[in-house]
mmCIF file of C-alpha atoms in Angstrom:
data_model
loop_
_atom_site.group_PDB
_atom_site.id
_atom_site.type_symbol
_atom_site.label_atom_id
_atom_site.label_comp_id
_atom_site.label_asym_id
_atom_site.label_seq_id
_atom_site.Cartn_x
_atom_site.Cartn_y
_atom_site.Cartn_z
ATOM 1 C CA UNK T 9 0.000 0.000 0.000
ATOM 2 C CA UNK T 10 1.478 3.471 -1.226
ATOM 3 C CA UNK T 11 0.995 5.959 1.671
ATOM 4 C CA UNK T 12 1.585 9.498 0.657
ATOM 5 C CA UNK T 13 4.338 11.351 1.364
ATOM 6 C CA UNK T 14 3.089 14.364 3.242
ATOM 7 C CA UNK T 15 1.125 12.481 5.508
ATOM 8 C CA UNK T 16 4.012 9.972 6.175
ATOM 9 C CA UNK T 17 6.178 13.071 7.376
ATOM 10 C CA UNK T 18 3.346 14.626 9.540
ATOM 11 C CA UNK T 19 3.068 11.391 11.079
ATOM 12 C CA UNK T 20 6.585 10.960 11.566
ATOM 13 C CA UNK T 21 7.347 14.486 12.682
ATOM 14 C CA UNK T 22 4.479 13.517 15.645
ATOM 15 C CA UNK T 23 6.754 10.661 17.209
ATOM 16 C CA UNK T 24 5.271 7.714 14.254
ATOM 17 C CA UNK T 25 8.113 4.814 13.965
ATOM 18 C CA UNK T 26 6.147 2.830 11.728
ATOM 19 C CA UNK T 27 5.929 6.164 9.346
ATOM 20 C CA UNK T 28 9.286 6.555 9.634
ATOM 21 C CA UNK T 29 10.252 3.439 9.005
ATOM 22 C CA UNK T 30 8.341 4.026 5.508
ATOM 23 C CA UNK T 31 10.291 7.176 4.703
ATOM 24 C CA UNK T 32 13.396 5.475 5.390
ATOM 25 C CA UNK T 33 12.171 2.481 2.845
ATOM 26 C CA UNK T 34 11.226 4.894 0.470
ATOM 27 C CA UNK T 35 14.862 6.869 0.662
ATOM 28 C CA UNK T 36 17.284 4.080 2.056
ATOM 29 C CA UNK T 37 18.268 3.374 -1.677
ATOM 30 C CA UNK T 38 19.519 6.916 -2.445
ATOM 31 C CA UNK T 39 20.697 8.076 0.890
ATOM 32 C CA UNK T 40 23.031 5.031 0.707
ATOM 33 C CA UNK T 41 24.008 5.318 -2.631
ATOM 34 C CA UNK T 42 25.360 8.746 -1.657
ATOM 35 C CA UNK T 43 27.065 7.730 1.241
ATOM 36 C CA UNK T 44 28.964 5.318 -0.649
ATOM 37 C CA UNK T 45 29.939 6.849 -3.545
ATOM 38 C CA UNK T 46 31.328 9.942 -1.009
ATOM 39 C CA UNK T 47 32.989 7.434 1.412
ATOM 40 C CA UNK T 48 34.020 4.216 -1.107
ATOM 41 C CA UNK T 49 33.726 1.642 1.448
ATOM 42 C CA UNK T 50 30.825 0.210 1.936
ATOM 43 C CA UNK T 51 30.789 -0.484 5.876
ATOM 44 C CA UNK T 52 30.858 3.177 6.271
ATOM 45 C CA UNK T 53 28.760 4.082 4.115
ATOM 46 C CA UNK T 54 25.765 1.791 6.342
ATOM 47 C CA UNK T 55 27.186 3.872 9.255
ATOM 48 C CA UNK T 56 26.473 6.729 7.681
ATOM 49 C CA UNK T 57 23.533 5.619 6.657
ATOM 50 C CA UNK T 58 22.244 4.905 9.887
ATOM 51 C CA UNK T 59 23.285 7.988 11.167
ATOM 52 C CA UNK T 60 21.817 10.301 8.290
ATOM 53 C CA UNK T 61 18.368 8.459 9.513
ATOM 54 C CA UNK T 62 18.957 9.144 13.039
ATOM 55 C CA UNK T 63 19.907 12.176 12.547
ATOM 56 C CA UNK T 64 17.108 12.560 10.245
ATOM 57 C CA UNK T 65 14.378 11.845 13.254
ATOM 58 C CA UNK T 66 15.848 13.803 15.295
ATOM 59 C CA UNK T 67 15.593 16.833 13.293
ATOM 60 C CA UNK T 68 12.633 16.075 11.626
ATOM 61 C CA UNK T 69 10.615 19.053 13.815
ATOM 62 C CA UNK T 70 12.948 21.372 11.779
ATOM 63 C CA UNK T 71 11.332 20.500 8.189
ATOM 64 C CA UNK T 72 8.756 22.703 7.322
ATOM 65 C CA UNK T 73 8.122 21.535 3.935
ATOM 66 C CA UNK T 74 10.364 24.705 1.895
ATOM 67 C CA UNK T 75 11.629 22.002 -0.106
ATOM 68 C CA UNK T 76 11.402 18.413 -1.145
ATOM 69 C CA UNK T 77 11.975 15.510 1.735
ATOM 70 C CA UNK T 78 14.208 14.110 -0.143
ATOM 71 C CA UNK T 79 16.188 17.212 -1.315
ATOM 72 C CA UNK T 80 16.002 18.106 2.644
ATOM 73 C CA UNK T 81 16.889 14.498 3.557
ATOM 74 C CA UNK T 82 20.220 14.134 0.988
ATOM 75 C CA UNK T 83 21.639 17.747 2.215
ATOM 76 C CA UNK T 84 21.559 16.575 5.638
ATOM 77 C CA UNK T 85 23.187 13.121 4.774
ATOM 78 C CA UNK T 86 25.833 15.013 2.949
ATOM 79 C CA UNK T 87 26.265 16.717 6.037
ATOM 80 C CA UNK T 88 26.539 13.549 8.137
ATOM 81 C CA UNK T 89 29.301 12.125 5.725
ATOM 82 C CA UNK T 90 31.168 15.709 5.611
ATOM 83 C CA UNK T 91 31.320 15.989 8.991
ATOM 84 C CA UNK T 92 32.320 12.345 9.675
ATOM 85 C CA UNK T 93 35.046 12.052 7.904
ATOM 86 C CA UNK T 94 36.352 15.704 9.449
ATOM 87 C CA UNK T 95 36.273 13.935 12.335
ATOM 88 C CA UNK T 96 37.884 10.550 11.313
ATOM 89 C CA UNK T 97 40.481 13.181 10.093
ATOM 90 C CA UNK T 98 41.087 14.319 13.458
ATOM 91 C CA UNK T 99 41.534 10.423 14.639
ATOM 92 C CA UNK T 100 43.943 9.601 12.104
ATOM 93 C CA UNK T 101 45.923 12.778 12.725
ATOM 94 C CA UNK T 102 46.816 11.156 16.208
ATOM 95 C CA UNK T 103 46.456 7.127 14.689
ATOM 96 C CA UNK T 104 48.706 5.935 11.846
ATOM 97 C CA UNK T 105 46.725 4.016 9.622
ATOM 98 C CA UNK T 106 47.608 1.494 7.164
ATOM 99 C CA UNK T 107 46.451 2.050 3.317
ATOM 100 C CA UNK T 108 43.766 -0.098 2.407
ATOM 101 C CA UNK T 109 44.173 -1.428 -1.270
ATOM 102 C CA UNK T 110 40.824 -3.221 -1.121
ATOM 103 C CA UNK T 111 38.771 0.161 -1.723
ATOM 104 C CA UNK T 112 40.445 0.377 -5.641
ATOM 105 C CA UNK T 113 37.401 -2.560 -5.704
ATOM 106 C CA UNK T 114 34.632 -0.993 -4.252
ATOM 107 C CA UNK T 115 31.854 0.035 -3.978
ATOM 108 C CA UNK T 116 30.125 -3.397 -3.031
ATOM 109 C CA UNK T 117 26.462 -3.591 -3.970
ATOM 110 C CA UNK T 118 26.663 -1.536 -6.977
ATOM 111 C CA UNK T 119 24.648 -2.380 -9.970
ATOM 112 C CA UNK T 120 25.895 0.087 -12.956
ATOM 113 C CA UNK T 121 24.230 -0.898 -16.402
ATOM 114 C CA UNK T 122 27.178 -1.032 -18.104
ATOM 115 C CA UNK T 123 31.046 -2.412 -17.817
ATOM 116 C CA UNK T 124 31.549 1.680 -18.385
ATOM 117 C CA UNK T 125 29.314 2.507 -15.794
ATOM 118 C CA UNK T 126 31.556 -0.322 -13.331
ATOM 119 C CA UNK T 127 35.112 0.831 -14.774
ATOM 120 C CA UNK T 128 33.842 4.982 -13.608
ATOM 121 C CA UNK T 129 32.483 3.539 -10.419
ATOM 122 C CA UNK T 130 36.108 2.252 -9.118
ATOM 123 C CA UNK T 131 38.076 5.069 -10.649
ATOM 124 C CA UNK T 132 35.400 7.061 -8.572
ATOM 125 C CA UNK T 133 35.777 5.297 -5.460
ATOM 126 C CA UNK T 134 39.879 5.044 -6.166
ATOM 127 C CA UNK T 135 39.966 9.242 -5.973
ATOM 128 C CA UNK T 136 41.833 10.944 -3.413
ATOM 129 C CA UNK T 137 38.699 11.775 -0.633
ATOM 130 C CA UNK T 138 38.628 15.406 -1.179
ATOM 131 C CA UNK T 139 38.584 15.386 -5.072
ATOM 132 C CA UNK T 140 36.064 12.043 -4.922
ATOM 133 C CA UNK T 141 33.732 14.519 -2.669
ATOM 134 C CA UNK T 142 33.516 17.268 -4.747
ATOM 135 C CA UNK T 143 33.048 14.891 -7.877
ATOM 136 C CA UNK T 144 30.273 13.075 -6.816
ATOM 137 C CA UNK T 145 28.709 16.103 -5.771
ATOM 138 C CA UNK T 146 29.093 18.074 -8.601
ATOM 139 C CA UNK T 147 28.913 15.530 -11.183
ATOM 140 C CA UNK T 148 26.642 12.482 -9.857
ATOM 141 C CA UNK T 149 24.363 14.842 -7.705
ATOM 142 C CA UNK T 150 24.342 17.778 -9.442
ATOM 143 C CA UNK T 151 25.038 20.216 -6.312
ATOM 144 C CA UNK T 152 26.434 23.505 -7.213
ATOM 145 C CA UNK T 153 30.472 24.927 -6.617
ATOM 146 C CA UNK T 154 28.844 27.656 -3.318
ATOM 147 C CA UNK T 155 26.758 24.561 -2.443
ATOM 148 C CA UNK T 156 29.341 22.358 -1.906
ATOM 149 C CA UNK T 157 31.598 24.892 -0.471
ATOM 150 C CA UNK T 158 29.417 25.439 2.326
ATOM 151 C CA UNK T 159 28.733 21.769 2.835
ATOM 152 C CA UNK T 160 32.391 20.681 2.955
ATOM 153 C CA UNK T 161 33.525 24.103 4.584
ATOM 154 C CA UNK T 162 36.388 24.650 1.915
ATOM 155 C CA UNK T 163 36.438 27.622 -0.777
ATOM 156 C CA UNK T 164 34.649 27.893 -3.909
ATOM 157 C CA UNK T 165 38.263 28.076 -5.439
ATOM 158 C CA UNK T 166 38.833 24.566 -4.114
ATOM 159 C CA UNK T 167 35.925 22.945 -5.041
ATOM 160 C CA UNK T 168 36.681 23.877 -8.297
ATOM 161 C CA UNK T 169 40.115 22.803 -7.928
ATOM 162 C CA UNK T 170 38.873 19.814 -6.742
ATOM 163 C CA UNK T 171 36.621 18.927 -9.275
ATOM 164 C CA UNK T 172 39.327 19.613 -12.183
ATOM 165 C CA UNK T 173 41.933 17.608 -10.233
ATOM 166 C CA UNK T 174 38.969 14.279 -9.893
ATOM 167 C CA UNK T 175 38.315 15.032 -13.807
ATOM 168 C CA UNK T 176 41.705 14.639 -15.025
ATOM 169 C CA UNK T 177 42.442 11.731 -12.459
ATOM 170 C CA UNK T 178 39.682 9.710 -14.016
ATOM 171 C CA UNK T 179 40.350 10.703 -17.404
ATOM 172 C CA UNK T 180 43.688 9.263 -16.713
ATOM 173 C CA UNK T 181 41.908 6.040 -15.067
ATOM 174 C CA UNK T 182 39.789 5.163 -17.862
ATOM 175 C CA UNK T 183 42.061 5.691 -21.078
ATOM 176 C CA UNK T 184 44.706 3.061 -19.180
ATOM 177 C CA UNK S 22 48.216 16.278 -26.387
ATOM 178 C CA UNK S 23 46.245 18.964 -24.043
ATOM 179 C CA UNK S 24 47.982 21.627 -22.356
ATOM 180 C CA UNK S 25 48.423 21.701 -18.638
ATOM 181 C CA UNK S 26 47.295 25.479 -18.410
ATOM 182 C CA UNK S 27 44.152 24.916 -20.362
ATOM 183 C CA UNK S 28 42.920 22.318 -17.900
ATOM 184 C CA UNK S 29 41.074 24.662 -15.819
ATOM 185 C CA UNK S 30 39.586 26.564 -18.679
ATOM 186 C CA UNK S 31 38.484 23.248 -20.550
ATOM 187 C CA UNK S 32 36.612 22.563 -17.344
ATOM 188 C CA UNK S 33 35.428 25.778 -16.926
ATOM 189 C CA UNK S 34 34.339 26.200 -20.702
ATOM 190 C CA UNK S 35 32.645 22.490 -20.644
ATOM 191 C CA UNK S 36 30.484 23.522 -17.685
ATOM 192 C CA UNK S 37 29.526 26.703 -19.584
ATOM 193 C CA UNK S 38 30.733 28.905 -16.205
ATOM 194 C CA UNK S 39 33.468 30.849 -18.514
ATOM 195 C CA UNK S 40 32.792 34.689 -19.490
ATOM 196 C CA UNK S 41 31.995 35.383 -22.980
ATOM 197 C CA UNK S 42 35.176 36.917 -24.269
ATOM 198 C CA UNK S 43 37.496 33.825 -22.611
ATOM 199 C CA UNK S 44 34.668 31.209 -23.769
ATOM 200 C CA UNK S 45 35.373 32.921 -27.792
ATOM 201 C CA UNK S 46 39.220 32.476 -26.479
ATOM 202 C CA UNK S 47 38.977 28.639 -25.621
ATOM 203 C CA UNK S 48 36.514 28.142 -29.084
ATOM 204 C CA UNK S 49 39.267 29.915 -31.199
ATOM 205 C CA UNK S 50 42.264 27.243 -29.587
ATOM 206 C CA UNK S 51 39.718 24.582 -29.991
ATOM 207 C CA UNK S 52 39.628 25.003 -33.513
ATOM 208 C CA UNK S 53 43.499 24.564 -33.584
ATOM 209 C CA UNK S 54 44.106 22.539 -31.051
ATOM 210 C CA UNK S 55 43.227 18.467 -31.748
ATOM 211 C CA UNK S 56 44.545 17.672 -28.524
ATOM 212 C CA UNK S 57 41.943 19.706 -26.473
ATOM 213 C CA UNK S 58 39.390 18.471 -28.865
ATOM 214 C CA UNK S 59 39.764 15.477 -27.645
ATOM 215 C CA UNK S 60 40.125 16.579 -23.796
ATOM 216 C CA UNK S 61 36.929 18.006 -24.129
ATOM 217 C CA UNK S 62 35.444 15.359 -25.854
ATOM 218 C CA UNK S 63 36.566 13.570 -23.140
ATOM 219 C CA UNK S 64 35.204 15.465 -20.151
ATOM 220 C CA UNK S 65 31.525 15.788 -21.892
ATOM 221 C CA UNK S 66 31.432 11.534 -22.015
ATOM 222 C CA UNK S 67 33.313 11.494 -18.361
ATOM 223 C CA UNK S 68 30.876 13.730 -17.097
ATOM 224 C CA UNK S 69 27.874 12.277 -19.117
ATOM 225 C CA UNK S 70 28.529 8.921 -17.299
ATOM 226 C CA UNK S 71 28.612 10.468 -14.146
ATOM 227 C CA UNK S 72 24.681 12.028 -14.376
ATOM 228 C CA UNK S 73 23.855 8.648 -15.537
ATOM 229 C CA UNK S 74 25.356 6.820 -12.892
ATOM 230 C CA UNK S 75 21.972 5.087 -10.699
ATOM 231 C CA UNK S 76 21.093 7.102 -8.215
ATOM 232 C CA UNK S 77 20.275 4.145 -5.776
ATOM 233 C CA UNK S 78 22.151 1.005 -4.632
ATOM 234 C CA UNK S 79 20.549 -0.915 -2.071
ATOM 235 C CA UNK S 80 22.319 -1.706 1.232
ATOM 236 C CA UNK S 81 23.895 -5.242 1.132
ATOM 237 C CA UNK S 82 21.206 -5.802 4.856
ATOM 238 C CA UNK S 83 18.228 -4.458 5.838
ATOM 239 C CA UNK S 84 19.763 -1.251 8.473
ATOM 240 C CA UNK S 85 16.294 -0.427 9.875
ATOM 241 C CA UNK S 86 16.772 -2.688 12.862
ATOM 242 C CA UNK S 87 19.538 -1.425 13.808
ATOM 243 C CA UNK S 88 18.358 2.838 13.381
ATOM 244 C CA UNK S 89 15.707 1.852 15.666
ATOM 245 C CA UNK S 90 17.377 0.743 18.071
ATOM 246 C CA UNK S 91 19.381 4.105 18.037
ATOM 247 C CA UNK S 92 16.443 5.950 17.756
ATOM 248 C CA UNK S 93 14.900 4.153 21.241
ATOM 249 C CA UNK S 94 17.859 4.416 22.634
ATOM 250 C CA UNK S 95 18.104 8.781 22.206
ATOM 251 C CA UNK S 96 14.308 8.456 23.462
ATOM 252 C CA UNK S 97 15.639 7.202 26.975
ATOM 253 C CA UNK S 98 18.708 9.358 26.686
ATOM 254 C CA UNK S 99 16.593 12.914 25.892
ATOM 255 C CA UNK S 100 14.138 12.022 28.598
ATOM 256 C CA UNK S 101 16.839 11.323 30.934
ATOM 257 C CA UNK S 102 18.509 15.054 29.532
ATOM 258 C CA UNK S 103 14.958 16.663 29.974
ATOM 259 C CA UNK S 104 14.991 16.066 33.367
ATOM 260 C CA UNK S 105 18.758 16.881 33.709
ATOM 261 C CA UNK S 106 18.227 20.673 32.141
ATOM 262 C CA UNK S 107 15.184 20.856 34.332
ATOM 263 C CA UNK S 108 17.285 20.060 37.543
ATOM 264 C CA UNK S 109 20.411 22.325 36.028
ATOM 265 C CA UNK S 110 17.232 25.597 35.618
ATOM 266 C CA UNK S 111 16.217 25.021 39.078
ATOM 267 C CA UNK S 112 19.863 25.215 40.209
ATOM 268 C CA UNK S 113 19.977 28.353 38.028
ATOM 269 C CA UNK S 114 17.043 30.041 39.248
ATOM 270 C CA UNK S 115 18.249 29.554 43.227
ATOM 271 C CA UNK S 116 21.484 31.138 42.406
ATOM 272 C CA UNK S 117 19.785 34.045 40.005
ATOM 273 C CA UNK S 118 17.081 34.234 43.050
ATOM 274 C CA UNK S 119 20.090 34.605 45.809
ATOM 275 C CA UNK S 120 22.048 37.109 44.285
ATOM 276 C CA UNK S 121 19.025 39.373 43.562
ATOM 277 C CA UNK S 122 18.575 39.329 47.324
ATOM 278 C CA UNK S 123 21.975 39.166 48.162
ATOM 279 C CA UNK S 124 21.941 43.025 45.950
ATOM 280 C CA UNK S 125 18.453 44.180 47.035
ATOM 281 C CA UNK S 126 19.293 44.224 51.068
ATOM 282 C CA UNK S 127 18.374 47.410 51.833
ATOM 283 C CA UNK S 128 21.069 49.494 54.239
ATOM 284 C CA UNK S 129 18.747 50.203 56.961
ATOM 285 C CA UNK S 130 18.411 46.912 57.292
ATOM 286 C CA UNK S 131 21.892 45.028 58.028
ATOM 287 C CA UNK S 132 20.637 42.430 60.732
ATOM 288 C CA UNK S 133 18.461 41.011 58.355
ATOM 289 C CA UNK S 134 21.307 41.387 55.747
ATOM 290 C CA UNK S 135 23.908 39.357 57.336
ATOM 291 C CA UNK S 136 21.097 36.759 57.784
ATOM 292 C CA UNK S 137 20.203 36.556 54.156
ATOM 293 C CA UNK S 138 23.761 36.558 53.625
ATOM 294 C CA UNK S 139 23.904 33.309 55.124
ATOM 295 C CA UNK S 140 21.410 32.098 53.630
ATOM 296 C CA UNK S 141 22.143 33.168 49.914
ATOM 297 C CA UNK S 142 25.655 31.927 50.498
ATOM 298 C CA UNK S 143 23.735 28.042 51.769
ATOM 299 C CA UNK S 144 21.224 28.590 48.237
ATOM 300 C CA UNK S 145 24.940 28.992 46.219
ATOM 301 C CA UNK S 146 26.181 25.930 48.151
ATOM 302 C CA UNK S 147 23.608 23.590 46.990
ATOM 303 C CA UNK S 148 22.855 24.569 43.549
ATOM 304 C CA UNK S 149 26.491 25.107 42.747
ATOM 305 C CA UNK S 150 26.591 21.477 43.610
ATOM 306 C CA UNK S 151 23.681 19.992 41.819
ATOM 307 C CA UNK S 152 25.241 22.305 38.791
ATOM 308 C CA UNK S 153 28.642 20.472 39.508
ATOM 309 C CA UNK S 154 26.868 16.896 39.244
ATOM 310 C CA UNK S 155 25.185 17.672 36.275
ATOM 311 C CA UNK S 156 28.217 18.804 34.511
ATOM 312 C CA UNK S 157 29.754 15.358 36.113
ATOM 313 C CA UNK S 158 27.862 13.542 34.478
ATOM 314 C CA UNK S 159 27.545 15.046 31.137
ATOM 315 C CA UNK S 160 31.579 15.957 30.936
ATOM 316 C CA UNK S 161 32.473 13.027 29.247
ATOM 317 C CA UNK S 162 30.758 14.917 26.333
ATOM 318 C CA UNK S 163 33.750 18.131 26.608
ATOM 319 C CA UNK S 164 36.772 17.557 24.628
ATOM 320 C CA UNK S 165 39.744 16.471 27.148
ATOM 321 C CA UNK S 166 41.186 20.461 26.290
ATOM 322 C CA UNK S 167 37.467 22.069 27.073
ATOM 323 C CA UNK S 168 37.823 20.159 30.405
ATOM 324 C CA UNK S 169 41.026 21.272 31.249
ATOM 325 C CA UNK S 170 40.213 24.952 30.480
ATOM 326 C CA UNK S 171 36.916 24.521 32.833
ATOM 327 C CA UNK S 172 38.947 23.038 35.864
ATOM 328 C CA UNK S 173 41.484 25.943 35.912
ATOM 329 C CA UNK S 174 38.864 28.776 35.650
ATOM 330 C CA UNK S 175 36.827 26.963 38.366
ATOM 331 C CA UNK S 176 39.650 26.922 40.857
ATOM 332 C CA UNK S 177 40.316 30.590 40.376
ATOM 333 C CA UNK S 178 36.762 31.640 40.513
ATOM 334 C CA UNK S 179 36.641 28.829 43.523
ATOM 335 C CA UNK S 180 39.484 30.728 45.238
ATOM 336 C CA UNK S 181 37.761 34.141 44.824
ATOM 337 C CA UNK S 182 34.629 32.862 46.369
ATOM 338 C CA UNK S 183 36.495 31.016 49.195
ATOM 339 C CA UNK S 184 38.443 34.166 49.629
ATOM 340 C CA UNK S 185 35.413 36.554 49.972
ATOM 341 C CA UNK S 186 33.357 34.087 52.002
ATOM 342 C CA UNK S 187 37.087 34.295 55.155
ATOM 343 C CA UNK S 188 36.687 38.017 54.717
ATOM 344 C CA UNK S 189 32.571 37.705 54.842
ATOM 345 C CA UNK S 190 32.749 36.025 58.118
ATOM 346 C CA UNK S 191 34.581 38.718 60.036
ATOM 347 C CA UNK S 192 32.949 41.437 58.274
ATOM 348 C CA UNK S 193 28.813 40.206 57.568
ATOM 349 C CA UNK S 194 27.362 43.753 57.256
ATOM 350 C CA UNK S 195 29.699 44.808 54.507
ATOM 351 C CA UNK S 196 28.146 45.276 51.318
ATOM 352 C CA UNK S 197 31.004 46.009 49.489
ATOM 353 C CA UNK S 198 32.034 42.333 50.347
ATOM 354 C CA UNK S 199 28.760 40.900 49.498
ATOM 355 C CA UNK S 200 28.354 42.596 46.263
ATOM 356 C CA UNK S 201 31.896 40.660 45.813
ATOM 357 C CA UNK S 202 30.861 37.691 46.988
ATOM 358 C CA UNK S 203 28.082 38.052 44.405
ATOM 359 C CA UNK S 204 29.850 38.674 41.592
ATOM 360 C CA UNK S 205 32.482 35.764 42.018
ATOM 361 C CA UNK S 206 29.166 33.282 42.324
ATOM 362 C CA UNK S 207 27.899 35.200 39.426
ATOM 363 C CA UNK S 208 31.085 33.866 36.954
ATOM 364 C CA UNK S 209 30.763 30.326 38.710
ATOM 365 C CA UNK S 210 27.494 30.284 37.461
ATOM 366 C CA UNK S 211 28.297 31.752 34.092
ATOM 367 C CA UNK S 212 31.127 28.783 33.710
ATOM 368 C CA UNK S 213 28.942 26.512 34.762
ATOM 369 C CA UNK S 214 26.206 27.482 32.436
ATOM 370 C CA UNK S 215 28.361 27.665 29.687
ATOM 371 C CA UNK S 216 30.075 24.561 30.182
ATOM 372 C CA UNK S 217 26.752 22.225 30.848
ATOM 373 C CA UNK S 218 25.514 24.218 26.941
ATOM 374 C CA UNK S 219 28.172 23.518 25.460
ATOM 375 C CA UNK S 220 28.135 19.253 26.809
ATOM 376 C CA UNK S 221 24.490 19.954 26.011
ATOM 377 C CA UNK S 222 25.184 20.670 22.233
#
């Protein structure tokens, strides 16, 4: 049964689990999608997943409907996945880590159309994080150079920077 | 072969963000240049394939289970903080109440001064304390630094108020000392206020 939208985030919004739980159905494809593409490995991106939900009841009070849900619902996962890996920055800064080759072969779970689609998914996913972030923004989701600069709390510059550098680095990727 | 200078502007002209008099400048090397041609031939398919790119994947496992769970779980834990803030505003309110009478002892009246005295200083006490154990309890929330900061300004502020409180003792009807008194509780309160907002946010 298809419930509609509106009333699902009304009765959400008044404490409704079970209407929740259909928003999160209804969005749980895209959301992850996101979180994947902007983190390349695919056990973070369920964390983030889960938190971009969480996050998402929480704050659901502070929708008043001045956009779409789900345009509402993908800035504020964005958000969760900036500000995550800000603060996995910090960690690392004061823990060495070890490189981890295995992410050249994600994401997991991806189902591109094509072996094209597959090949620009791993060069994607094999970007430095800062130029993959911008890319998929720009590129996949369509989100504007002051848009992302605000989300990601860099400069317009970079993001532009950014998004040149991710260009020619999977330019490079796919005519190997 | 492109040219490592025109990689910005073959960007720039590709999403169409380039002014008109550079975007005639890129279409006039264009026309001479096979190599950018071909670099921007390559950029409109790269970038083609990224807007076309599905816009869901499915999580390998259902993740419902566990994000309500979480959301339970912050349920308990906001009810638990409700109650918390409400003990931390009655704490507030004491002290606010007790230094508005510790100021509005009038001069005539000194006995009853040095009594309220007393008694505003026994208000601080206690909700100082239940402000203390609130901020116990939530300070594992301050960054290690935050924490640090607190505890130092505490102990001065602390010293002030132990200070003024020796010198209150053998002096009671001076309101000079009082309105001292008053103002070192007044920063304790501030810090604490401040530091149980920021755990808070």
């Amino acid at each position: 049964m298809h419930s509609d939208p509106t009333d699902l985030i009304h009765r959400a919004q008044q404490g409704d689990r079970a209407a929740f739980e259909a928003l999160y159905r209804a969005h749980a494809g895209r959301v992850y999608a996101l979180c994947l593409r902007l983190t390349a490995d695919a056990a973070q991106a369920e964390e983030r997943t889960q938190d971009a939900f969480v996050r998402a009841w929480e704050r659901l009070a502070t929708y008043r409907g001045e956009s779409a849900f789900s345009s509402w619902l993908y800035r504020l996962t964005v958000n969760e996945v900036l500000l995550g890996r800000r603060a996995e920055r910090r960690r690392e800064q004061r823990v060495v880590t070890t490189a981890d080759p295995a992410a050249l072969e994600r994401p997991r779970g991806a189902d591109p159309t094509s072996g094209r689609a597959l090949d620009l998914e791993r060069a994607v996913a094999a970007l430095p994080p800062g130029a993959r972030e911008v890319f998929v923004l720009h590129d996949v989701e369509g989100y504007r150079h002051q848009e992302i600069a605000a989300l990601a709390g860099i400069a317009v510059g970079t993001s532009k920077a950014q998004l040149f550098r991710a260009r020619r680095l999977l330019r490079e990727a796919l005519n190997r | 072969m492109t040219y490592p200078h025109m990689d910005a502007q073959l960007n720039e002209y590709m999403d169409g963000t380039l002014a008109a008099r550079d975007r005639a400048s890129v279409e006039a090397h264009l026309a001479e240049c096979a190599g950018c041609r071909t670099a921007v031939a390559e950029l409109r398919a790269l970038v083609a394939g990224a807007a076309a790119l599905p816009k869901t994947i499915e999580p390998g496992r259902d993740l419902w289970a566990t994000i309500e769970t979480q959301i339970r779980q912050r349920a308990t834990w906001n009810v638990q903080r409700f109650w918390r803030g409400a003990l931390a505003a009655a704490a507030m309110l004491v002290l606010a109440v007790g230094i508005y009478r510790l100021f509005r002892v009038p001069r005539s009246d000194f006995r009853v001064g040095e009594g309220q005295g007393w008694a505003v200083q026994a208000d601080f006490d206690r909700a100082s304390d239940e402000l203390s154990r609130i901020l116990a309890v939530e300070r594992e929330r301050l960054r290690p630094e935050t924490v640090a900061l607190l505890e130092r300004n505490l102990a001065v502020i602390d010293s002030a108020i132990a200070q003024s409180r020796a010198v209150l003792a053998r002096d009671p009807a001076s309101a000079e000392l009082r309105r001292f008194f008053a103002a070192a509780a007044r920063q304790k309160v501030e810090l604490l206020r401040w530091a149980a907002r920021v755990a808070a946010s």
